[in-house]
PDB file of C-alpha atoms in Angstrom:
ATOM      1  CA  ASP A   1      -9.340  -9.351  -6.570  1.00 87.00           C
ATOM      2  CA  LEU A   2      -8.609  -5.691  -6.136  1.00 90.00           C
ATOM      3  CA  VAL A   3      -8.036  -3.792  -2.954  1.00 88.00           C
ATOM      4  CA  SER A   4      -8.807   0.173  -2.085  1.00 88.00           C
ATOM      5  CA  PHE A   5      -7.453   2.565   0.201  1.00 85.00           C
ATOM      6  CA  ILE A   6      -7.820   6.183   1.090  1.00 88.00           C
ATOM      7  CA  LEU A   7      -4.623   8.217   1.845  1.00 87.00           C
ATOM      8  CA  VAL A   8      -4.819  11.918   2.916  1.00 89.00           C
ATOM      9  CA  SER A   9      -2.136  14.150   2.024  1.00 88.00           C
ATOM     10  CA  SER A  10      -1.165  17.613   3.032  1.00 87.00           C
ATOM     11  CA  ALA A  11       0.784  18.421  -0.374  1.00 88.00           C
ATOM     12  CA  GLU A  12       1.710  16.483  -3.984  1.00 92.00           C
ATOM     13  CA  ASN A  13       3.865  13.804  -3.433  1.00 90.00           C
ATOM     14  CA  GLU A  14       5.602  10.895  -5.040  1.00 93.00           C
ATOM     15  CA  LEU A  15       4.939   7.539  -3.013  1.00 93.00           C
ATOM     16  CA  SER A  16       6.398   4.208  -3.244  1.00 93.00           C
ATOM     17  CA  VAL A  17       3.212   2.109  -1.856  1.00 92.00           C
ATOM     18  CA  LYS A  18       4.378  -1.612  -0.994  1.00 91.00           C
ATOM     19  CA  LEU A  19       2.220  -4.584  -0.184  1.00 91.00           C
ATOM     20  CA  ALA A  20       4.028  -6.856   2.444  1.00 91.00           C
ATOM     21  CA  ASP A  21       3.074 -10.403   3.726  1.00 91.00           C
ATOM     22  CA  ALA A  22       2.801 -10.662   7.497  1.00 87.00           C
ATOM     23  CA  LEU A  23       6.711 -11.738   7.960  1.00 91.00           C
ATOM     24  CA  GLY A  24       7.361  -8.520   6.389  1.00 90.00           C
ATOM     25  CA  ARG A  25       8.514  -9.242   2.957  1.00 94.00           C
ATOM     26  CA  VAL A  26       7.472  -6.945   0.243  1.00 95.00           C
ATOM     27  CA  VAL A  27       5.465  -8.758  -2.611  1.00 93.00           C
ATOM     28  CA  GLN A  28       4.680  -5.714  -4.402  1.00 94.00           C
ATOM     29  CA  ASP A  29       5.903  -2.187  -4.826  1.00 95.00           C
ATOM     30  CA  HIS A  30       4.066   0.400  -6.914  1.00 94.00           C
ATOM     31  CA  SER A  31       5.480   4.159  -7.857  1.00 95.00           C
ATOM     32  CA  VAL A  32       2.098   6.902  -7.119  1.00 95.00           C
ATOM     33  CA  ALA A  33       1.640  10.355  -6.862  1.00 95.00           C
ATOM     34  CA  SER A  34      -0.421  11.838  -4.609  1.00 93.00           C
ATOM     35  CA  THR A  35      -2.455  14.989  -4.270  1.00 95.00           C
ATOM     36  CA  ALA A  36      -3.127  17.292  -1.466  1.00 94.00           C
ATOM     37  CA  GLY A  37      -6.320  15.874  -0.397  1.00 95.00           C
ATOM     38  CA  ALA A  38      -8.030  12.449  -0.628  1.00 95.00           C
ATOM     39  CA  ASN A  39      -6.206   9.995  -3.074  1.00 94.00           C
ATOM     40  CA  THR A  40      -7.786   6.583  -3.559  1.00 94.00           C
ATOM     41  CA  PHE A  41      -5.321   3.895  -4.395  1.00 92.00           C
ATOM     42  CA  THR A  42      -6.368   0.396  -6.070  1.00 93.00           C
ATOM     43  CA  PHE A  43      -4.270  -2.503  -6.440  1.00 92.00           C
ATOM     44  CA  ASP A  44      -5.001  -6.043  -7.780  1.00 93.00           C
ATOM     45  CA  VAL A  45      -4.166  -8.638  -5.266  1.00 91.00           C
ATOM     46  CA  SER A  46      -5.540 -11.638  -6.729  1.00 91.00           C
ATOM     47  CA  GLU A  47      -1.999 -13.294  -7.810  1.00 90.00           C
ATOM     48  CA  ALA A  48      -1.462 -13.030  -3.779  1.00 89.00           C
ATOM     49  CA  ALA A  49      -1.167 -16.101  -1.573  1.00 90.00           C
ATOM     50  CA  LYS A  50      -3.704 -16.835   1.356  1.00 89.00           C
ATOM     51  CA  GLY A  51      -2.804 -14.334   4.341  1.00 90.00           C
ATOM     52  CA  MET A  52      -2.589 -11.311   6.058  1.00 89.00           C
ATOM     53  CA  TYR A  53      -0.882  -8.198   4.242  1.00 90.00           C
ATOM     54  CA  LEU A  54      -0.204  -4.429   5.184  1.00 88.00           C
ATOM     55  CA  PHE A  55       0.310  -1.509   3.048  1.00 87.00           C
ATOM     56  CA  ARG A  56       3.453   0.648   4.059  1.00 89.00           C
ATOM     57  CA  VAL A  57       3.486   3.832   2.332  1.00 90.00           C
ATOM     58  CA  GLU A  58       6.948   5.374   2.112  1.00 90.00           C
ATOM     59  CA  THR A  59       7.755   9.287   0.655  1.00 87.00           C
ATOM     60  CA  LEU A  60      11.208   9.805  -1.198  1.00 82.00           C
ATOM     61  CA  SER A  61      12.825  11.291   1.913  1.00 79.00           C
ATOM     62  CA  GLY A  62      12.276   8.148   3.364  1.00 77.00           C
ATOM     63  CA  THR A  63       9.473   8.878   5.824  1.00 76.00           C
ATOM     64  CA  TYR A  64       6.863   5.968   6.452  1.00 70.00           C
ATOM     65  CA  ARG A  65       3.521   4.829   7.937  1.00 74.00           C
ATOM     66  CA  THR A  66       1.799   1.702   7.812  1.00 68.00           C
ATOM     67  CA  HIS A  67      -1.590   2.023   6.534  1.00 66.00           C
ATOM     68  CA  LYS A  68      -3.768  -0.888   5.990  1.00 66.00           C
ATOM     69  CA  HIS A  69      -4.013  -4.381   7.079  1.00 71.00           C
ATOM     70  CA  PHE A  70      -6.193  -7.046   4.941  1.00 74.00           C
ATOM     71  CA  ILE A  71      -6.700 -10.636   4.312  1.00 72.00           C
ATOM     72  CA  VAL A  72      -6.761 -12.516   1.143  1.00 73.00           C
ATOM     73  CA  ARG A  73      -8.652 -15.390   1.406  1.00 71.00           C
TER      74      ARG A  73
END
């Protein structure tokens, strides 16, 4: 199973995209590069247990935001 999301960035960035479960435990961590504009990222969640997850996107400077919630069934 794959999940995708679009991130709009104002500049090029090196990012860490973390997949966390509902308790905040990180179950996947990906290093990706973004460009200015819309960026689509796709991740394999076929090994994830059933439950609610969210993506947390962090820059190298440490700023972050929660980006997308989704449920694995």
